[in-house]
mmCIF file of C-alpha atoms in Angstrom:
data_model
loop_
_atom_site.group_PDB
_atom_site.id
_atom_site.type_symbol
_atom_site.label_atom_id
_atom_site.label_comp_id
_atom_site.label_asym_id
_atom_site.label_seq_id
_atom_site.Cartn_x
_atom_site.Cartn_y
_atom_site.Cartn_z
ATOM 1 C CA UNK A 816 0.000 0.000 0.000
ATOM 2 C CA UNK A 817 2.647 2.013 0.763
ATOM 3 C CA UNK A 818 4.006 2.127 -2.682
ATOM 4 C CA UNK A 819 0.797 2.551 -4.104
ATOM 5 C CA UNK A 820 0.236 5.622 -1.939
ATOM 6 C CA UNK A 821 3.655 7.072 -2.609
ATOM 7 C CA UNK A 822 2.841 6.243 -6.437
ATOM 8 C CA UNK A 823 -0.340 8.265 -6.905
ATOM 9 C CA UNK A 824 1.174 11.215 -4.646
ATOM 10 C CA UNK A 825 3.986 11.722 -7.076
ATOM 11 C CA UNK A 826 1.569 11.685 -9.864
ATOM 12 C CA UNK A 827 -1.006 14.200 -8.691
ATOM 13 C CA UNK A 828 1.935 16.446 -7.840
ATOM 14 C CA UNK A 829 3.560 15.938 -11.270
ATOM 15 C CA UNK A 830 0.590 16.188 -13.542
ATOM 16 C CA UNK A 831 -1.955 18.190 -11.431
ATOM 17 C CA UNK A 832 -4.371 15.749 -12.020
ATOM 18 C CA UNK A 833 -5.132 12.181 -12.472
ATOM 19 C CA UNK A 834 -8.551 10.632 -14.433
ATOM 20 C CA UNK A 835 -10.878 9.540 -11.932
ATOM 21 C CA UNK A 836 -10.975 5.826 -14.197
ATOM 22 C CA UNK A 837 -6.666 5.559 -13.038
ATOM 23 C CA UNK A 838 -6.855 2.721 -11.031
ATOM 24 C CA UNK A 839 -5.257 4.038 -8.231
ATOM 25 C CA UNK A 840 -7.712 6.726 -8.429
ATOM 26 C CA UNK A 841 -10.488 4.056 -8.030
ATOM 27 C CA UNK A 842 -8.837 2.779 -5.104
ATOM 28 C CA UNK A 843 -8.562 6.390 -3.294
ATOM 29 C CA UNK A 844 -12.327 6.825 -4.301
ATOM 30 C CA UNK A 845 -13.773 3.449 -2.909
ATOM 31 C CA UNK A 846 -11.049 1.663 -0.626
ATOM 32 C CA UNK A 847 -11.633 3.190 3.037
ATOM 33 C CA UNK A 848 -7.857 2.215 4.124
ATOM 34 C CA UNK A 849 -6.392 3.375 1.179
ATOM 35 C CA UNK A 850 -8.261 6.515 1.278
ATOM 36 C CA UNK A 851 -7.437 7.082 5.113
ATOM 37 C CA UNK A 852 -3.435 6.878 4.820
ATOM 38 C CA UNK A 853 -3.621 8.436 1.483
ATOM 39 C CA UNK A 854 -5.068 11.646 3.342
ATOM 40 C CA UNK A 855 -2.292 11.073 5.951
ATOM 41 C CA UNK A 856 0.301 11.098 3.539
ATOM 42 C CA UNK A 857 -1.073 13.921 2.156
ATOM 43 C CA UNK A 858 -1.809 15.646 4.902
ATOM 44 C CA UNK A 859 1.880 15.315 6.479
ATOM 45 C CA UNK A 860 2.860 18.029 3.686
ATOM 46 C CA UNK A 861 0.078 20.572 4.251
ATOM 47 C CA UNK A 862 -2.104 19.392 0.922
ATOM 48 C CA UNK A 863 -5.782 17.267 0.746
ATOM 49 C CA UNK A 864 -7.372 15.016 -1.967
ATOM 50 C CA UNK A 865 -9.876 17.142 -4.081
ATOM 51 C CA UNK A 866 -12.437 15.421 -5.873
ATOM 52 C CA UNK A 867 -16.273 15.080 -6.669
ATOM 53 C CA UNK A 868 -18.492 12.738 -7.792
ATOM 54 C CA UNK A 869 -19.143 15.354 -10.838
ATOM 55 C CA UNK A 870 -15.788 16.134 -12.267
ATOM 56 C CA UNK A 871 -13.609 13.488 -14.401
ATOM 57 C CA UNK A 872 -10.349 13.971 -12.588
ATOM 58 C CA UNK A 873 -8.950 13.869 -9.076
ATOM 59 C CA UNK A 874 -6.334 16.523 -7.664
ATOM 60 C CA UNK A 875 -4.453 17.835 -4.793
ATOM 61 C CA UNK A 876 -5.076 21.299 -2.855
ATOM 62 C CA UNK A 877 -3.798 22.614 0.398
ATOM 63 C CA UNK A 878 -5.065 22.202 3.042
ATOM 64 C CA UNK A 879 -6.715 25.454 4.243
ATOM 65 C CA UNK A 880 -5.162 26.077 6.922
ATOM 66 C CA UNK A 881 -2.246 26.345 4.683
ATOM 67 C CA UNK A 882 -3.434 28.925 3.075
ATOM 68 C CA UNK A 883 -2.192 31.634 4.378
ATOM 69 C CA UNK A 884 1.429 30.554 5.219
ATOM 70 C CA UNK A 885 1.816 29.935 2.444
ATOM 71 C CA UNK A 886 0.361 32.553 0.111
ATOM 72 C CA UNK A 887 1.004 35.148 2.684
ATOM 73 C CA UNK A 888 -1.792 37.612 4.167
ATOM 74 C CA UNK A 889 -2.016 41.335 4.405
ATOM 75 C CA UNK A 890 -0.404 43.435 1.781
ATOM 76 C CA UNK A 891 0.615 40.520 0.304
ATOM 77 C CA UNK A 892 -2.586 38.514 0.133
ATOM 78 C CA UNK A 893 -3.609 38.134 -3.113
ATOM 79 C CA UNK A 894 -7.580 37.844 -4.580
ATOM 80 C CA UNK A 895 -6.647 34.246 -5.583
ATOM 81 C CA UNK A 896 -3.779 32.057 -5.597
ATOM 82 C CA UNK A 897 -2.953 31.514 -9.190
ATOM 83 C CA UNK A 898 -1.952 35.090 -10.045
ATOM 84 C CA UNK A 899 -4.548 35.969 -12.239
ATOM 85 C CA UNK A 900 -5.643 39.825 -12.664
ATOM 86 C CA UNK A 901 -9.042 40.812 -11.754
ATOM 87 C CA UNK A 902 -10.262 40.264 -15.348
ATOM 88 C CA UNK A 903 -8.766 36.752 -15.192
ATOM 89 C CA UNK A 904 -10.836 35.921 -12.911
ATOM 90 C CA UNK A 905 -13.865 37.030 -13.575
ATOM 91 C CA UNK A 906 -13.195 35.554 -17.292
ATOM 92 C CA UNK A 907 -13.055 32.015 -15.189
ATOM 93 C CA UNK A 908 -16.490 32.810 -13.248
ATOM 94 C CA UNK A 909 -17.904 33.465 -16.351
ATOM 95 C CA UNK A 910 -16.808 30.139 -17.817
ATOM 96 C CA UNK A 911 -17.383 28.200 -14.837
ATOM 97 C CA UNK A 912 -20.845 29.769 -15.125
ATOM 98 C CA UNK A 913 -21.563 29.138 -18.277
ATOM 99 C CA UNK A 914 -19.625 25.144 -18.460
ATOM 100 C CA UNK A 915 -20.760 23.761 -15.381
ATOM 101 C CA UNK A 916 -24.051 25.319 -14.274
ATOM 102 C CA UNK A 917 -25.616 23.778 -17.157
ATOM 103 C CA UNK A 918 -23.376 20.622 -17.016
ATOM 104 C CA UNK A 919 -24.718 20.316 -13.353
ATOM 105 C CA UNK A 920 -27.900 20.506 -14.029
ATOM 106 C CA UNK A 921 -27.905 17.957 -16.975
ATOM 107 C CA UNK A 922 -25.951 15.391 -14.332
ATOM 108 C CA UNK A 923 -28.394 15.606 -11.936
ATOM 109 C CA UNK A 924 -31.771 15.873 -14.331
ATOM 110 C CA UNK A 925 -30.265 12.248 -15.707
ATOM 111 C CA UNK A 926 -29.827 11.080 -11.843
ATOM 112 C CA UNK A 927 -33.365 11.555 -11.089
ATOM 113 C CA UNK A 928 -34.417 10.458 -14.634
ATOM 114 C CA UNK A 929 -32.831 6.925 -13.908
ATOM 115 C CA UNK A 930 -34.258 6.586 -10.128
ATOM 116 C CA UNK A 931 -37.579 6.810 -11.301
ATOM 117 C CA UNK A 932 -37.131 4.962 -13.971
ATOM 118 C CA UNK A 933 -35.951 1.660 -11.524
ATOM 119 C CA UNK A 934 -37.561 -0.816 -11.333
ATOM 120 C CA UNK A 935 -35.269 -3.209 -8.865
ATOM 121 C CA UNK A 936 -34.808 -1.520 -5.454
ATOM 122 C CA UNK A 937 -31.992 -3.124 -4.371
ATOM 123 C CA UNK A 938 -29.868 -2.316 -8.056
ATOM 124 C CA UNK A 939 -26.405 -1.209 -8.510
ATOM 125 C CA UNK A 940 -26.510 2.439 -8.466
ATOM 126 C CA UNK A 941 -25.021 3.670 -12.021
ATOM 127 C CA UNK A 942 -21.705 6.177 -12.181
ATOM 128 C CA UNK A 943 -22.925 9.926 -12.721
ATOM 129 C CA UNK A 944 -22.176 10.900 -16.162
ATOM 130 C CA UNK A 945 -19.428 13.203 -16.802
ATOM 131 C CA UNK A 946 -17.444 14.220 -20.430
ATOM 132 C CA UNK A 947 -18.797 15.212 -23.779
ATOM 133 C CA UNK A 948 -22.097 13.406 -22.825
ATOM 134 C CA UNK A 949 -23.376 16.120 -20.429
ATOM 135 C CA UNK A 950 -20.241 18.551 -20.792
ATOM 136 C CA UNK A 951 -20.656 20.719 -23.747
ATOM 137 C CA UNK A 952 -18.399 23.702 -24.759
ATOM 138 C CA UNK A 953 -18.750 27.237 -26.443
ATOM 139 C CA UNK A 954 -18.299 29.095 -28.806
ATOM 140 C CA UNK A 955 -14.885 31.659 -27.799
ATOM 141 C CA UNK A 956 -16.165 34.382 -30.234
ATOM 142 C CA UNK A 957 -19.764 34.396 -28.921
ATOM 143 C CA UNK A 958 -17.609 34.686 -25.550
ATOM 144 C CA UNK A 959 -16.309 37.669 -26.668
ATOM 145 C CA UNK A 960 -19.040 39.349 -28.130
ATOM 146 C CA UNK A 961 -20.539 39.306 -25.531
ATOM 147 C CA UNK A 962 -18.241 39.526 -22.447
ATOM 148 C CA UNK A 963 -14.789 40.808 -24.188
ATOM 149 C CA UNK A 964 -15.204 44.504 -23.825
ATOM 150 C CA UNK A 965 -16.100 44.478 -20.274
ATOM 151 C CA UNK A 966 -12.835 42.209 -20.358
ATOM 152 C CA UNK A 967 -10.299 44.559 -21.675
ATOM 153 C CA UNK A 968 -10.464 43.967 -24.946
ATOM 154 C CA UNK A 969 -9.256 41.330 -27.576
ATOM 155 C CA UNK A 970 -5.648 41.619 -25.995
ATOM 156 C CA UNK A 971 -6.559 40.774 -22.417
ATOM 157 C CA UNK A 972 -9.305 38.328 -23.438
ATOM 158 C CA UNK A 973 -6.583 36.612 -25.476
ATOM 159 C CA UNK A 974 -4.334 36.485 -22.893
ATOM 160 C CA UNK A 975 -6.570 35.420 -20.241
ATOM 161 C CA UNK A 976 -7.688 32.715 -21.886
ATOM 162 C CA UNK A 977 -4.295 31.648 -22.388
ATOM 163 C CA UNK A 978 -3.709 31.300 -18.796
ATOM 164 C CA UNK A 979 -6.826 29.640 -17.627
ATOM 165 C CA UNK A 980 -5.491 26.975 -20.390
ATOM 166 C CA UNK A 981 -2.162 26.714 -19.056
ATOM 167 C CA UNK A 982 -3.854 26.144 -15.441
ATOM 168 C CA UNK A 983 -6.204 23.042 -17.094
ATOM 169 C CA UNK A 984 -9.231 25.201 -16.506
ATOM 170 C CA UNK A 985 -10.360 24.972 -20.097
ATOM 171 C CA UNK A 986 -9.710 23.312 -23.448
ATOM 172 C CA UNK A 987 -8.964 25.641 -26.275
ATOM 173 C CA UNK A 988 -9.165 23.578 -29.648
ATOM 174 C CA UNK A 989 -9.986 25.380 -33.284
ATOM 175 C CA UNK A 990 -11.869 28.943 -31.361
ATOM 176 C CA UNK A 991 -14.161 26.190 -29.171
ATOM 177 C CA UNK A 992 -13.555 26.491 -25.586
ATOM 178 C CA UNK A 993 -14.526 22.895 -23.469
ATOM 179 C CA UNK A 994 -14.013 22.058 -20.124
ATOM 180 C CA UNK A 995 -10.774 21.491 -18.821
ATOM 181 C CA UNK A 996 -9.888 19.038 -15.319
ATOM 182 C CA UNK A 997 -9.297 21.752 -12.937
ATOM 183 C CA UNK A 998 -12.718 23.850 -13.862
ATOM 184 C CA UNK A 999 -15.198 21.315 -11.621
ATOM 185 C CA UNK A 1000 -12.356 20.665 -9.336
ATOM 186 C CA UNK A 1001 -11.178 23.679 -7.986
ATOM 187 C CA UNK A 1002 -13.842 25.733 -7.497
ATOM 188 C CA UNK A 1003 -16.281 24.873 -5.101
ATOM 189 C CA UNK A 1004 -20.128 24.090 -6.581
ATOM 190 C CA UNK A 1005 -21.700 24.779 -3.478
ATOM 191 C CA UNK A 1006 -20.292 28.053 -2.527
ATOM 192 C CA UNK A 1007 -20.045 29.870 -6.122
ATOM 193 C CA UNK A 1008 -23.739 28.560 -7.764
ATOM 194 C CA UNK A 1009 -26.135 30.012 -5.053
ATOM 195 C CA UNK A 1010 -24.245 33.313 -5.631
ATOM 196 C CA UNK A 1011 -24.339 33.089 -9.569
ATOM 197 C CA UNK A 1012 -27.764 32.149 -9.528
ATOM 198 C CA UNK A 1013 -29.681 33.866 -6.801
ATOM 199 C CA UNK A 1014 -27.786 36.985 -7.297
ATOM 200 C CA UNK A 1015 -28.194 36.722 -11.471
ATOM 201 C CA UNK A 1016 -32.444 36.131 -10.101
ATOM 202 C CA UNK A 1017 -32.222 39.008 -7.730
ATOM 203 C CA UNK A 1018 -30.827 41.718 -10.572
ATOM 204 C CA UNK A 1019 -33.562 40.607 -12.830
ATOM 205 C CA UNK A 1020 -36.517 40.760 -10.409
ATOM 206 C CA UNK A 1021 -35.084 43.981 -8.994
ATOM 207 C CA UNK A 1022 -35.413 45.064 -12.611
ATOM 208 C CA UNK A 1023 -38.817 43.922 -13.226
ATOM 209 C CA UNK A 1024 -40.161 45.792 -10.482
ATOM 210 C CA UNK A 1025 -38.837 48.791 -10.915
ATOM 211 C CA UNK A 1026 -40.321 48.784 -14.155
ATOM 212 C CA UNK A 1027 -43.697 47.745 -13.021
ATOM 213 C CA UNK A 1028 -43.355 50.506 -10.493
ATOM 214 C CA UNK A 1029 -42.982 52.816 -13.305
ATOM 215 C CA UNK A 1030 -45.344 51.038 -15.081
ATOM 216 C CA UNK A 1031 -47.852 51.846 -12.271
ATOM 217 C CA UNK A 1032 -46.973 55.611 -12.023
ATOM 218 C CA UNK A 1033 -47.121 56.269 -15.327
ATOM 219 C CA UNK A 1034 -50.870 54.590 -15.113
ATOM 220 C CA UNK A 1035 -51.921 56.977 -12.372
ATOM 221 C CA UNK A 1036 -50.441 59.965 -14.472
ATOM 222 C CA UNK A 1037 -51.985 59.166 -17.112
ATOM 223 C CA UNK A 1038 -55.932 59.010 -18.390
ATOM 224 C CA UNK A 1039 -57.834 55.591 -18.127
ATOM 225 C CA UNK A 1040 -57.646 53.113 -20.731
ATOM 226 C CA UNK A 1041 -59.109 50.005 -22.004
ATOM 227 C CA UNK A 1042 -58.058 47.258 -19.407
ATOM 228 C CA UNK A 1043 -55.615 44.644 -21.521
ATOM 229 C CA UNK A 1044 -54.407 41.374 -20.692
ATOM 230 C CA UNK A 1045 -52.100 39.923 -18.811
ATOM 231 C CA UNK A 1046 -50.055 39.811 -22.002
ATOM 232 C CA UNK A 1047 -49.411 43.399 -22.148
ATOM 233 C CA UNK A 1048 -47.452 43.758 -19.243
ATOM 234 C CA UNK A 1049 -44.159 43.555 -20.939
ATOM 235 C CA UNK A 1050 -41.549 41.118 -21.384
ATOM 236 C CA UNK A 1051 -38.670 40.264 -18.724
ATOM 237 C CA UNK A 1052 -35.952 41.523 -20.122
ATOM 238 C CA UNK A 1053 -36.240 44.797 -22.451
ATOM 239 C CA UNK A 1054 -36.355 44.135 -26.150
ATOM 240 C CA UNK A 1055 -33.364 47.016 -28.556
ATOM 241 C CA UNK A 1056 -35.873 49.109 -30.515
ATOM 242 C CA UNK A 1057 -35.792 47.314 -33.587
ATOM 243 C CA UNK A 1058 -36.526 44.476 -31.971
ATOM 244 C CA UNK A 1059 -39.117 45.899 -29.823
ATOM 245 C CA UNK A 1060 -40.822 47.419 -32.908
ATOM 246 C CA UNK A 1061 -40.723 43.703 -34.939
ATOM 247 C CA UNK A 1062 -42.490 42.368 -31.506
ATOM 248 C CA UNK A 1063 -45.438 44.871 -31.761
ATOM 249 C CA UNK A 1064 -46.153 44.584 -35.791
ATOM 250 C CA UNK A 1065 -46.166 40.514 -35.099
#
């Protein structure tokens, strides 16, 4: 065991990663003992085992009480560990966003999908699907229309992206941006999506009622009308004139 252990430490430190299929990796993931003085070993040199039932790959993190000795604190605490610049990083939220969010929900859609379809109660319970089958990339110049401005342009974008690859945060093949190992890893699921999502919720309900508030002043102002539907109130998100204008001769 001890070999084995010593084996799959060297490897996680050498290529960041291993596939969660490694054998070794199987063993961390489902042998108790192994698992136990793996986190020792570990352990002993200030780093943990990071992994999920979601993400394709296992890796190695400190431990967070490391943290700070050894990335420093005060002046010389940084907003994250890997050296990216504030645009950096919110590049990788926005991926992470866009990547896993969906890829989440698709995992865990299929989950419930094959529980009720079960028929024996006491059956093997079936790997969660992870890859190309529930993972799906975009598009890097959609990505850019729509983000790279408010990213610093074409030259920052660029060289953001560049680093997230070189970290194994994403996959950058032919202008297609997929999924890299470290994306579902290293940023935690449960602390990041309630902010993305209730806080993404929040801005858009705050915006629909101030405009019904509006909507309800100018009413008062204004002489009475015809009641109309429900229809009528206006969509969610405002429509560019043109657009708005195509709506109402439809």
């Amino acid at each position: 065991m001890e070999t084995e252990i010593k084996t799959l430490t060297a490897r996680l430190l050498a290529h960041r990663v291993v596939p969660r299929g490694d054998a070794l990796a199987k063993k961390a993931l489902l042998d108790d003992s192994f698992r136990l003085e793996l986190d020792k070993s570990l352990a002993a040199v200030g780093l943990r085992l990071v992994e999920n039932p979601y993400a394709e790959h296992i890796a190695v993190a400190l431990l967070p009480e490391m943290t700070e000795p050894v990335f420093g604190s005060g002046d010389a605490w940084l907003n994250n560990n890997l050296g990216l610049p504030r645009d950096g990083v919110a590049l990788l939220v926005i991926l992470w966003a866009l990547i896993i969010l969906p890829k989440r929900e698709r995992q865990i859609a299929r989950v419930e999908a094959g529980k009720e379809n079960q028929s024996d109660m006491f059956g093997a319970q079936k790997p969660l699907e992870t890859g190309e089958t529930v993972s799906t990339g975009l598009s890097e110049d959609a990505l850019y229309a729509d983000f790279g401005k408010a990213l610093g342009g074409r030259t920052r974008f660029n060289a953001n992206l560049g680093r997230l690859v070189n970290l194994g945060f994403i996959v950058r093949r032919s202008r297609w941006l997929d999924e890299g190992p470290m994306l579902d890893l290293m940023i935690d699921y449960a602390q990041l999506a309630p902010r993305i999502i209730e806080g993404a919720l929040a801005d858009v309900l705050l915006r629909r009622e101030g405009r019904d508030a509006l909507a309800d002043k100018r009413a008062e102002a204004a002489p009475e009308a015809p009641e109309a539907d429900d229809a009528s109130a206006g969509p969610l998100f405002d429509l560019p004139p043109d657009d708005a204008a195509q709506e109402e001769t439809r």
